[in-house]
C-alpha cells in the first residue's frame, strides 16, 4: 500500500483499508462534477458555501486525501438548491403512524414481495450466510427503493457537501464526504456512479457512504460491492449491516397481541418483560398461537402506536435492530409487518383506526399545555416523541383517562381547555375520506 492510500484511510477513519473494488475504471477517470457554469450560478468566494468548501478541502488535503482528486471533484462545486429546499422543508401535518404502515403494507407490495421470494434463487444462501430472514431483506428492499426502482438520482457528493455547508449536520456530512473521497480514490465507484437520495443514501437499500465502506459485501461473487446494480450485493450487504446492528437469528421482530379489558396502558413503552410475563398480565398473541421457545424467554416491550383503540404489539430486539437501520417506529414496524405478510401471515387482528393528522401548531399546543399543567413534555418542538408521551401518560393517569400516551384530537381539545390555550381556526380537518397510500419513504417518518 502506498503512503497516499494509507493517509487516506487514516483521514477517513475507517478500519478496513482494502475493500473489493466496485469498478475496473480508474479512480482518476474524470467524473461529472456540477459546475457553476452548468447551473448558472457563480461560486463567489465570499459565499458561506465557498468559505466552507475552501476550509474543508484544505483540511482534507492536509489530512492525506489525494490533492488531485479533491481539486477535480470540489474546486467548481456549487450547492444544490433542491437539497437545501428539501432539508429545510417540514410538513405542517404529521402523517399518523397507522396511515403510514397501511400505505407500506399494501396488497401490491405483499404480492411483489412473495414473487421475489419465489423467484430469487440466491436468497436462501444469503439467509443461511447471515441469519437474517429473506422476508425481512425483501421488505427493506421494497420500502427503501421499491425493489431498486427508485434509488434517487442526486449527485451524492454535491448533496452531502450542500448539507455540510448548511451546518446543521456538519460533522456527520463531512464524515460522509471523507467516505466518498475514499470510495472514489480506491476505485470502487466514480463520482458519476455515486447517485442516490438528496440526503446522501445510495443503492438499492440506501446505504450512506460510510456504511457502504464498512458493511457492504460482495454477494454475487464477482469481486465487487455493487449495491446499485446487483440485488445480491445490496441484500447481502443489508443482512450484514443488520447483524452488526444486533439482529438475533431465529427470533422475530414484533408480534401483535390482544390486551384484556382494564389493562394498564401505562405499561406501554415501559420496562421490557418476556412474553410469558406479559401473558400473566393478560397480553396474548393475537393469532391465538403459542410463543416460539426463543421468543418466549426474550424480553419485549409493549407499544401502542395508535393508542388504546389501535393494535398493540410486543417489540423484540430485532425490531430495535431495524430501528438502527432507520430510527423510526413506523419504519421498523412497517418492515416487520410487511415481512410477516410476505411470509404468509394474515392481516392484523385489530385494524388501524382512522386517525386525524394533527398540525405542528396542534402538537406544540399539546406540549405547551402539558408543561403549563406540570407534566414535563420535553422540548416544545412539535415532535411527539418519547418524552412527550411520558408526560402525556402521566397527565392521562392523573385525570383517570386511559394512559396510552396517544395524542388524539379529543385529548388535544381537553389539554387546550384545561391549560387555557385557544385553538387556532381550522387546527385540524377530518374529511371522512380514507387517507392516501404512503409513497415509498426515506428517512422522514413518524416516530
Tab-separated table of C-alpha atoms in Angstrom:
chain	number	residue	atom	x	y	z
A	1	UNK	CA	0.000	0.000	0.000
A	2	UNK	CA	1.468	3.401	-0.928
A	3	UNK	CA	1.688	6.225	1.589
A	4	UNK	CA	-1.045	8.275	-0.033
A	5	UNK	CA	-3.525	5.412	0.262
A	6	UNK	CA	-2.506	4.823	3.873
A	7	UNK	CA	-3.002	8.503	4.685
A	8	UNK	CA	-6.396	8.439	3.009
A	9	UNK	CA	-7.583	5.581	5.171
A	10	UNK	CA	-6.367	7.456	8.239
A	11	UNK	CA	-8.227	10.529	7.014
A	12	UNK	CA	-11.447	8.570	6.558
A	13	UNK	CA	-11.161	6.973	9.990
A	14	UNK	CA	-12.083	3.501	8.716
A	15	UNK	CA	-10.682	0.176	9.802
A	16	UNK	CA	-10.753	-1.797	6.561
A	17	UNK	CA	-8.262	-0.368	4.031
A	18	UNK	CA	-8.731	-2.974	1.319
A	19	UNK	CA	-12.354	-3.361	0.191
A	20	UNK	CA	-13.042	-5.146	-3.069
A	21	UNK	CA	-13.130	-2.634	-5.945
A	22	UNK	CA	-16.540	-1.700	-7.290
A	23	UNK	CA	-15.352	-0.880	-10.783
A	24	UNK	CA	-12.440	-1.578	-13.060
A	25	UNK	CA	-12.470	2.011	-14.232
A	26	UNK	CA	-9.599	4.167	-12.987
A	27	UNK	CA	-10.146	6.121	-9.807
A	28	UNK	CA	-8.579	9.074	-11.604
A	29	UNK	CA	-11.006	8.942	-14.518
A	30	UNK	CA	-12.734	12.327	-14.886
A	31	UNK	CA	-16.176	12.340	-13.323
A	32	UNK	CA	-19.096	14.674	-13.876
A	33	UNK	CA	-18.942	17.450	-11.274
A	34	UNK	CA	-21.649	20.069	-11.191
A	35	UNK	CA	-20.014	23.365	-12.116
A	36	UNK	CA	-21.121	26.927	-11.567
A	37	UNK	CA	-21.460	27.402	-15.304
A	38	UNK	CA	-23.614	24.300	-15.697
A	39	UNK	CA	-26.285	25.593	-13.334
A	40	UNK	CA	-25.846	29.305	-13.987
A	41	UNK	CA	-24.507	30.122	-10.524
A	42	UNK	CA	-21.297	31.973	-9.775
A	43	UNK	CA	-19.388	30.298	-6.932
A	44	UNK	CA	-18.415	33.601	-5.349
A	45	UNK	CA	-15.521	33.440	-2.931
A	46	UNK	CA	-17.477	35.311	-0.277
A	47	UNK	CA	-20.490	32.974	-0.064
A	48	UNK	CA	-20.901	30.797	3.056
A	49	UNK	CA	-20.719	27.683	0.863
A	50	UNK	CA	-17.476	28.816	-0.749
A	51	UNK	CA	-15.956	29.598	2.639
A	52	UNK	CA	-16.893	26.184	3.989
A	53	UNK	CA	-15.675	24.471	0.795
A	54	UNK	CA	-12.278	26.190	0.918
A	55	UNK	CA	-11.831	25.222	4.561
A	56	UNK	CA	-12.954	21.623	4.054
A	57	UNK	CA	-10.756	20.939	1.029
A	58	UNK	CA	-7.728	22.399	2.765
A	59	UNK	CA	-8.341	20.177	5.775
A	60	UNK	CA	-8.955	17.141	3.575
A	61	UNK	CA	-5.714	17.523	1.656
A	62	UNK	CA	-3.769	18.224	4.827
A	63	UNK	CA	-5.206	15.028	6.343
A	64	UNK	CA	-3.984	12.943	3.401
A	65	UNK	CA	-6.709	12.977	0.772
A	66	UNK	CA	-5.272	12.954	-2.791
A	67	UNK	CA	-4.933	16.598	-3.809
A	68	UNK	CA	-5.654	15.948	-7.492
A	69	UNK	CA	-8.883	14.120	-6.649
A	70	UNK	CA	-10.013	16.801	-4.210
A	71	UNK	CA	-9.353	19.608	-6.673
A	72	UNK	CA	-11.040	17.739	-9.510
A	73	UNK	CA	-14.204	16.964	-7.582
A	74	UNK	CA	-14.538	20.022	-5.338
A	75	UNK	CA	-12.987	23.087	-6.979
A	76	UNK	CA	-16.044	24.039	-9.049
A	77	UNK	CA	-18.622	22.588	-6.683
A	78	UNK	CA	-21.794	24.547	-6.008
A	79	UNK	CA	-24.616	23.878	-3.540
A	80	UNK	CA	-27.656	22.051	-4.804
A	81	UNK	CA	-30.711	24.293	-4.244
A	82	UNK	CA	-33.026	21.271	-4.350
A	83	UNK	CA	-31.184	19.711	-1.420
A	84	UNK	CA	-31.339	22.981	0.517
A	85	UNK	CA	-35.082	23.144	-0.061
A	86	UNK	CA	-35.721	19.528	0.896
A	87	UNK	CA	-33.558	19.753	4.006
A	88	UNK	CA	-35.450	22.807	5.226
A	89	UNK	CA	-38.897	21.547	4.367
A	90	UNK	CA	-41.082	20.464	7.269
A	91	UNK	CA	-44.605	19.291	6.718
A	92	UNK	CA	-47.231	21.195	8.696
A	93	UNK	CA	-49.189	17.999	9.297
A	94	UNK	CA	-47.734	14.802	10.720
A	95	UNK	CA	-48.841	11.619	8.978
A	96	UNK	CA	-50.429	9.249	11.506
A	97	UNK	CA	-48.337	6.142	12.062
A	98	UNK	CA	-51.190	3.810	11.198
A	99	UNK	CA	-51.701	5.517	7.844
A	100	UNK	CA	-48.010	5.163	7.091
A	101	UNK	CA	-47.990	1.451	7.930
A	102	UNK	CA	-51.130	0.798	5.887
A	103	UNK	CA	-49.554	2.528	2.918
A	104	UNK	CA	-46.416	0.397	3.156
A	105	UNK	CA	-48.042	-2.976	3.918
A	106	UNK	CA	-50.201	-2.894	0.791
A	107	UNK	CA	-51.607	-5.796	-1.191
A	108	UNK	CA	-49.389	-4.803	-4.118
A	109	UNK	CA	-46.168	-4.881	-2.096
A	110	UNK	CA	-47.158	-8.137	-0.411
A	111	UNK	CA	-47.705	-9.765	-3.823
A	112	UNK	CA	-44.485	-8.332	-5.216
A	113	UNK	CA	-42.552	-9.493	-2.175
A	114	UNK	CA	-43.931	-13.015	-2.395
A	115	UNK	CA	-42.977	-13.132	-6.073
A	116	UNK	CA	-39.417	-12.090	-5.211
A	117	UNK	CA	-39.298	-14.744	-2.509
A	118	UNK	CA	-40.208	-17.425	-5.049
A	119	UNK	CA	-38.026	-16.318	-7.949
A	120	UNK	CA	-34.765	-15.132	-6.366
A	121	UNK	CA	-32.989	-18.460	-6.048
A	122	UNK	CA	-29.925	-16.946	-4.345
A	123	UNK	CA	-31.858	-15.522	-1.382
A	124	UNK	CA	-31.728	-18.699	0.743
A	125	UNK	CA	-27.924	-18.622	0.518
A	126	UNK	CA	-27.903	-15.049	1.859
A	127	UNK	CA	-30.219	-16.076	4.689
A	128	UNK	CA	-28.005	-19.053	5.591
A	129	UNK	CA	-24.866	-16.913	5.447
A	130	UNK	CA	-26.098	-14.132	7.730
A	131	UNK	CA	-29.120	-15.493	9.605
A	132	UNK	CA	-31.485	-12.696	8.543
A	133	UNK	CA	-34.781	-13.942	7.045
A	134	UNK	CA	-35.268	-13.415	3.332
A	135	UNK	CA	-38.631	-11.782	4.026
A	136	UNK	CA	-37.004	-9.062	6.143
A	137	UNK	CA	-34.464	-8.315	3.403
A	138	UNK	CA	-37.168	-8.188	0.734
A	139	UNK	CA	-39.258	-5.922	2.930
A	140	UNK	CA	-36.429	-3.418	3.457
A	141	UNK	CA	-35.692	-3.542	-0.275
A	142	UNK	CA	-39.353	-2.781	-1.025
A	143	UNK	CA	-39.684	0.058	1.470
A	144	UNK	CA	-36.388	1.765	0.689
A	145	UNK	CA	-36.443	1.836	-3.122
A	146	UNK	CA	-39.371	-0.183	-4.467
A	147	UNK	CA	-37.104	-3.200	-5.124
A	148	UNK	CA	-34.365	-0.987	-6.558
A	149	UNK	CA	-36.577	1.014	-8.920
A	150	UNK	CA	-36.358	4.362	-7.075
A	151	UNK	CA	-32.789	4.806	-5.822
A	152	UNK	CA	-32.606	8.574	-6.312
A	153	UNK	CA	-30.686	10.478	-8.943
A	154	UNK	CA	-28.924	13.133	-6.894
A	155	UNK	CA	-25.162	13.651	-7.132
A	156	UNK	CA	-24.334	12.263	-3.693
A	157	UNK	CA	-21.116	14.230	-3.294
A	158	UNK	CA	-22.823	17.519	-4.132
A	159	UNK	CA	-25.817	16.707	-1.914
A	160	UNK	CA	-23.702	15.881	1.122
A	161	UNK	CA	-21.480	18.918	0.553
A	162	UNK	CA	-24.603	21.081	0.497
A	163	UNK	CA	-25.716	19.614	3.828
A	164	UNK	CA	-22.240	20.048	5.325
A	165	UNK	CA	-22.062	23.703	4.363
A	166	UNK	CA	-25.540	24.336	5.810
A	167	UNK	CA	-24.074	23.450	9.197
A	168	UNK	CA	-26.982	21.697	10.888
A	169	UNK	CA	-25.401	18.254	10.434
A	170	UNK	CA	-21.877	19.302	9.523
A	171	UNK	CA	-19.915	16.683	11.457
A	172	UNK	CA	-21.981	13.851	10.009
A	173	UNK	CA	-21.877	15.277	6.469
A	174	UNK	CA	-18.132	15.890	6.489
A	175	UNK	CA	-17.609	12.321	7.652
A	176	UNK	CA	-19.666	11.112	4.707
A	177	UNK	CA	-17.637	13.294	2.330
A	178	UNK	CA	-14.467	11.656	3.620
A	179	UNK	CA	-16.024	8.283	2.861
A	180	UNK	CA	-16.980	9.444	-0.655
A	181	UNK	CA	-13.385	10.538	-1.272
A	182	UNK	CA	-12.182	7.085	-0.211
A	183	UNK	CA	-14.709	5.320	-2.446
A	184	UNK	CA	-13.566	7.310	-5.472
A	185	UNK	CA	-9.845	7.151	-4.634
A	186	UNK	CA	-9.871	3.375	-4.219
A	187	UNK	CA	-11.708	2.809	-7.497
A	188	UNK	CA	-14.871	1.371	-6.008
A	189	UNK	CA	-17.018	3.886	-7.881
A	190	UNK	CA	-16.648	7.119	-9.798
A	191	UNK	CA	-18.491	10.224	-8.748
A	192	UNK	CA	-20.792	9.805	-11.734
A	193	UNK	CA	-21.830	6.411	-10.340
A	194	UNK	CA	-22.495	7.751	-6.839
A	195	UNK	CA	-26.144	8.633	-7.311
A	196	UNK	CA	-28.714	8.453	-4.567
A	197	UNK	CA	-31.179	10.334	-2.396
A	198	UNK	CA	-30.927	14.024	-1.603
A	199	UNK	CA	-29.792	13.060	1.903
A	200	UNK	CA	-26.839	11.052	0.619
A	201	UNK	CA	-28.103	7.465	0.809
A	202	UNK	CA	-27.160	5.192	-2.065
A	203	UNK	CA	-28.073	1.946	-3.714
A	204	UNK	CA	-30.973	-0.466	-3.663
A	205	UNK	CA	-31.183	-0.494	0.126
A	206	UNK	CA	-29.950	3.085	0.684
A	207	UNK	CA	-26.568	2.914	2.389
A	208	UNK	CA	-24.756	6.026	3.498
A	209	UNK	CA	-21.227	6.218	2.024
A	210	UNK	CA	-19.534	5.398	5.334
A	211	UNK	CA	-21.897	2.455	5.855
A	212	UNK	CA	-21.041	1.214	2.369
A	213	UNK	CA	-17.325	1.264	3.161
A	214	UNK	CA	-17.730	-0.601	6.425
A	215	UNK	CA	-20.514	-3.109	5.770
A	216	UNK	CA	-21.184	-3.597	2.062
A	217	UNK	CA	-20.261	-7.086	0.864
A	218	UNK	CA	-19.901	-8.923	-2.424
A	219	UNK	CA	-22.998	-11.092	-2.552
A	220	UNK	CA	-22.793	-12.416	-6.099
A	221	UNK	CA	-19.111	-13.331	-6.071
A	222	UNK	CA	-17.935	-11.089	-8.900
A	223	UNK	CA	-15.343	-9.301	-6.767
A	224	UNK	CA	-17.280	-6.041	-6.498
A	225	UNK	CA	-19.617	-4.494	-3.938
A	226	UNK	CA	-22.205	-3.108	-6.327
A	227	UNK	CA	-25.203	-2.083	-4.221
A	228	UNK	CA	-26.573	-0.054	-7.153
A	229	UNK	CA	-26.924	-2.718	-9.827
A	230	UNK	CA	-26.678	-6.072	-8.018
A	231	UNK	CA	-29.634	-7.124	-5.838
A	232	UNK	CA	-27.432	-9.901	-4.427
A	233	UNK	CA	-24.844	-7.402	-3.236
A	234	UNK	CA	-27.482	-4.995	-1.912
A	235	UNK	CA	-29.415	-7.564	0.145
A	236	UNK	CA	-26.327	-9.375	1.396
A	237	UNK	CA	-24.938	-6.007	2.494
A	238	UNK	CA	-28.211	-5.230	4.276
A	239	UNK	CA	-28.091	-8.558	6.077
A	240	UNK	CA	-24.504	-7.904	7.129
A	241	UNK	CA	-25.491	-4.481	8.459
A	242	UNK	CA	-28.456	-5.851	10.419
A	243	UNK	CA	-26.221	-8.458	12.062
A	244	UNK	CA	-23.870	-5.641	13.060
A	245	UNK	CA	-26.869	-3.784	14.484
A	246	UNK	CA	-27.717	-6.711	16.716
A	247	UNK	CA	-30.071	-8.902	14.693
A	248	UNK	CA	-30.682	-12.193	16.508
A	249	UNK	CA	-31.121	-15.126	14.116
A	250	UNK	CA	-34.119	-17.322	14.869
A	251	UNK	CA	-36.105	-14.603	16.659
A	252	UNK	CA	-38.941	-12.391	15.470
A	253	UNK	CA	-39.067	-8.598	15.349
A	254	UNK	CA	-42.579	-7.882	16.635
A	255	UNK	CA	-45.873	-9.586	17.353
A	256	UNK	CA	-49.427	-8.297	17.636
A	257	UNK	CA	-51.040	-9.005	20.999
A	258	UNK	CA	-54.538	-8.663	22.409
A	259	UNK	CA	-54.931	-6.838	25.710
A	260	UNK	CA	-57.704	-7.579	28.209
A	261	UNK	CA	-60.338	-5.153	29.463
A	262	UNK	CA	-58.990	-2.987	32.240
A	263	UNK	CA	-55.394	-3.381	31.118
A	264	UNK	CA	-52.967	-0.761	32.444
A	265	UNK	CA	-51.995	1.070	29.242
A	266	UNK	CA	-49.393	2.977	31.211
A	267	UNK	CA	-47.164	-0.092	30.832
A	268	UNK	CA	-46.650	0.782	27.156
A	269	UNK	CA	-43.106	1.855	26.300
A	270	UNK	CA	-42.096	0.858	29.804
A	271	UNK	CA	-39.787	-1.896	31.047
A	272	UNK	CA	-39.447	-4.978	28.852
A	273	UNK	CA	-40.823	-8.313	30.014
A	274	UNK	CA	-40.842	-11.757	28.474
A	275	UNK	CA	-43.982	-12.825	26.588
A	276	UNK	CA	-44.594	-15.309	29.394
A	277	UNK	CA	-44.658	-12.428	31.882
A	278	UNK	CA	-46.864	-10.331	29.589
A	279	UNK	CA	-49.261	-13.275	29.355
A	280	UNK	CA	-49.607	-13.203	33.121
A	281	UNK	CA	-50.915	-9.634	32.695
A	282	UNK	CA	-53.380	-10.791	30.048
A	283	UNK	CA	-51.457	-9.897	26.869
A	284	UNK	CA	-51.713	-12.841	24.472
A	285	UNK	CA	-50.748	-13.449	20.855
A	286	UNK	CA	-53.411	-12.105	18.540
A	287	UNK	CA	-53.360	-15.230	16.381
A	288	UNK	CA	-54.083	-17.410	19.397
A	289	UNK	CA	-50.907	-19.412	18.957
A	290	UNK	CA	-48.134	-20.198	21.394
A	291	UNK	CA	-44.787	-18.475	21.546
A	292	UNK	CA	-41.725	-19.983	19.909
A	293	UNK	CA	-39.217	-21.136	22.503
A	294	UNK	CA	-36.652	-18.450	21.644
A	295	UNK	CA	-39.233	-15.667	21.729
A	296	UNK	CA	-40.967	-16.828	24.913
A	297	UNK	CA	-37.933	-16.029	27.067
A	298	UNK	CA	-36.798	-12.870	25.244
A	299	UNK	CA	-37.684	-9.527	26.891
A	300	UNK	CA	-40.058	-7.471	24.775
A	301	UNK	CA	-41.577	-4.012	25.119
A	302	UNK	CA	-45.250	-3.196	24.664
A	303	UNK	CA	-46.125	-0.385	22.242
A	304	UNK	CA	-49.475	1.174	21.334
A	305	UNK	CA	-48.685	3.162	18.163
A	306	UNK	CA	-52.269	4.361	17.684
A	307	UNK	CA	-53.342	4.375	21.310
A	308	UNK	CA	-55.687	2.143	23.242
A	309	UNK	CA	-58.068	1.674	20.307
A	310	UNK	CA	-55.474	0.534	17.787
A	311	UNK	CA	-53.377	-2.634	17.524
A	312	UNK	CA	-50.935	-3.459	20.317
A	313	UNK	CA	-47.522	-5.023	19.738
A	314	UNK	CA	-44.674	-6.587	21.625
A	315	UNK	CA	-41.407	-5.484	20.042
A	316	UNK	CA	-38.280	-7.623	20.371
A	317	UNK	CA	-34.562	-6.864	19.996
A	318	UNK	CA	-34.762	-7.471	16.240
A	319	UNK	CA	-37.234	-4.591	15.947
A	320	UNK	CA	-34.591	-2.389	17.516
A	321	UNK	CA	-32.004	-3.668	15.013
A	322	UNK	CA	-34.274	-2.420	12.224
A	323	UNK	CA	-34.646	0.860	14.128
A	324	UNK	CA	-30.873	1.287	13.932
A	325	UNK	CA	-31.157	0.948	10.164
A	326	UNK	CA	-33.752	3.735	10.217
A	327	UNK	CA	-34.646	5.206	13.599
A	328	UNK	CA	-38.420	5.282	13.271
A	329	UNK	CA	-41.033	3.118	14.949
A	330	UNK	CA	-43.208	3.480	11.855
A	331	UNK	CA	-40.415	2.268	9.577
A	332	UNK	CA	-39.386	-0.699	11.723
A	333	UNK	CA	-42.969	-1.778	12.327
A	334	UNK	CA	-43.773	-1.489	8.611
A	335	UNK	CA	-40.743	-3.568	7.641
A	336	UNK	CA	-41.583	-6.263	10.180
A	337	UNK	CA	-45.290	-6.441	9.352
A	338	UNK	CA	-44.651	-6.461	5.593
A	339	UNK	CA	-42.160	-9.285	6.089
A	340	UNK	CA	-44.738	-11.286	8.029
A	341	UNK	CA	-47.316	-10.842	5.271
A	342	UNK	CA	-44.765	-11.848	2.614
A	343	UNK	CA	-44.069	-14.978	4.670
A	344	UNK	CA	-47.775	-15.851	4.573
A	345	UNK	CA	-49.263	-14.323	7.723
A	346	UNK	CA	-52.723	-12.800	7.613
A	347	UNK	CA	-53.711	-9.185	8.339
A	348	UNK	CA	-53.715	-7.685	11.797
A	349	UNK	CA	-56.402	-8.852	14.208
A	350	UNK	CA	-57.076	-5.263	15.318
A	351	UNK	CA	-57.251	-2.902	12.343
A	352	UNK	CA	-55.617	0.501	12.360
A	353	UNK	CA	-58.163	3.136	13.352
A	354	UNK	CA	-58.844	6.195	11.263
A	355	UNK	CA	-56.606	8.928	12.643
A	356	UNK	CA	-56.838	12.679	12.115
A	357	UNK	CA	-53.479	14.284	11.236
A	358	UNK	CA	-52.501	16.951	13.731
A	359	UNK	CA	-50.729	20.124	12.667
A	360	UNK	CA	-47.444	21.305	14.124
A	361	UNK	CA	-49.375	24.017	15.948
A	362	UNK	CA	-51.629	21.335	17.451
A	363	UNK	CA	-48.655	19.329	18.649
A	364	UNK	CA	-46.832	22.322	20.132
A	365	UNK	CA	-50.032	23.406	21.875
A	366	UNK	CA	-50.302	19.953	23.456
A	367	UNK	CA	-46.718	20.134	24.686
A	368	UNK	CA	-47.212	23.679	25.958
A	369	UNK	CA	-50.361	22.630	27.805
A	370	UNK	CA	-48.600	19.698	29.460
A	371	UNK	CA	-45.786	21.995	30.577
A	372	UNK	CA	-48.243	24.555	31.990
A	373	UNK	CA	-50.080	21.805	33.858
A	374	UNK	CA	-46.888	20.433	35.424
A	375	UNK	CA	-46.258	17.413	33.200
A	376	UNK	CA	-42.854	17.594	31.511
A	377	UNK	CA	-43.240	17.073	27.732
A	378	UNK	CA	-39.573	17.585	26.863
A	379	UNK	CA	-38.794	20.123	24.157
A	380	UNK	CA	-41.660	22.226	22.812
A	381	UNK	CA	-40.805	21.295	19.240
A	382	UNK	CA	-43.958	19.702	17.874
A	383	UNK	CA	-42.378	16.241	17.826
A	384	UNK	CA	-44.445	13.785	19.846
A	385	UNK	CA	-41.511	11.685	20.969
A	386	UNK	CA	-40.885	9.513	23.994
A	387	UNK	CA	-40.584	12.415	26.452
A	388	UNK	CA	-43.889	13.932	25.374
A	389	UNK	CA	-45.632	10.573	25.586
A	390	UNK	CA	-44.309	10.050	29.127
A	391	UNK	CA	-45.699	13.423	30.158
A	392	UNK	CA	-48.978	12.727	28.394
A	393	UNK	CA	-49.375	9.366	30.123
A	394	UNK	CA	-48.783	10.984	33.489
A	395	UNK	CA	-51.459	13.612	32.720
A	396	UNK	CA	-53.894	10.957	31.467
A	397	UNK	CA	-53.351	8.810	34.550
A	398	UNK	CA	-53.876	11.799	36.840
A	399	UNK	CA	-57.184	12.560	35.078
A	400	UNK	CA	-58.432	8.964	35.147
A	401	UNK	CA	-58.070	8.522	31.398
A	402	UNK	CA	-56.569	5.540	29.538
A	403	UNK	CA	-52.847	6.267	29.944
A	404	UNK	CA	-51.861	5.226	26.426
A	405	UNK	CA	-49.771	8.318	25.648
A	406	UNK	CA	-51.668	8.899	22.422
A	407	UNK	CA	-52.446	12.446	21.312
A	408	UNK	CA	-55.864	12.327	19.683
A	409	UNK	CA	-57.969	15.378	18.701
A	410	UNK	CA	-60.168	14.839	21.765
A	411	UNK	CA	-57.149	14.677	24.078
A	412	UNK	CA	-55.735	17.793	22.421
A	413	UNK	CA	-59.045	19.612	22.908
A	414	UNK	CA	-59.123	18.721	26.601
A	415	UNK	CA	-55.493	19.772	27.107
A	416	UNK	CA	-56.107	23.139	25.479
A	417	UNK	CA	-59.214	23.750	27.558
A	418	UNK	CA	-57.514	22.805	30.813
A	419	UNK	CA	-54.432	24.943	30.086
A	420	UNK	CA	-56.400	27.908	28.714
A	421	UNK	CA	-54.943	27.690	25.212
A	422	UNK	CA	-57.242	28.822	22.425
A	423	UNK	CA	-57.425	26.586	19.370
A	424	UNK	CA	-56.445	28.309	16.109
A	425	UNK	CA	-59.045	28.340	13.326
A	426	UNK	CA	-59.276	25.017	11.491
A	427	UNK	CA	-56.477	23.451	13.524
A	428	UNK	CA	-57.391	20.126	12.020
A	429	UNK	CA	-59.840	18.895	9.448
A	430	UNK	CA	-61.491	15.499	9.366
A	431	UNK	CA	-62.972	14.918	5.931
A	432	UNK	CA	-64.003	11.332	6.427
A	433	UNK	CA	-62.043	10.342	3.352
A	434	UNK	CA	-59.700	7.404	3.532
A	435	UNK	CA	-56.080	8.557	3.814
A	436	UNK	CA	-53.944	8.159	0.680
A	437	UNK	CA	-51.413	5.356	0.431
A	438	UNK	CA	-47.980	6.393	1.638
A	439	UNK	CA	-45.306	6.878	-1.004
A	440	UNK	CA	-42.065	4.982	-0.688
A	441	UNK	CA	-40.418	6.898	2.164
A	442	UNK	CA	-36.914	7.880	3.061
A	443	UNK	CA	-35.806	8.989	6.492
A	444	UNK	CA	-38.700	11.313	7.262
A	445	UNK	CA	-41.104	9.111	9.100
A	446	UNK	CA	-43.449	9.220	12.097
A	447	UNK	CA	-41.528	8.404	15.247
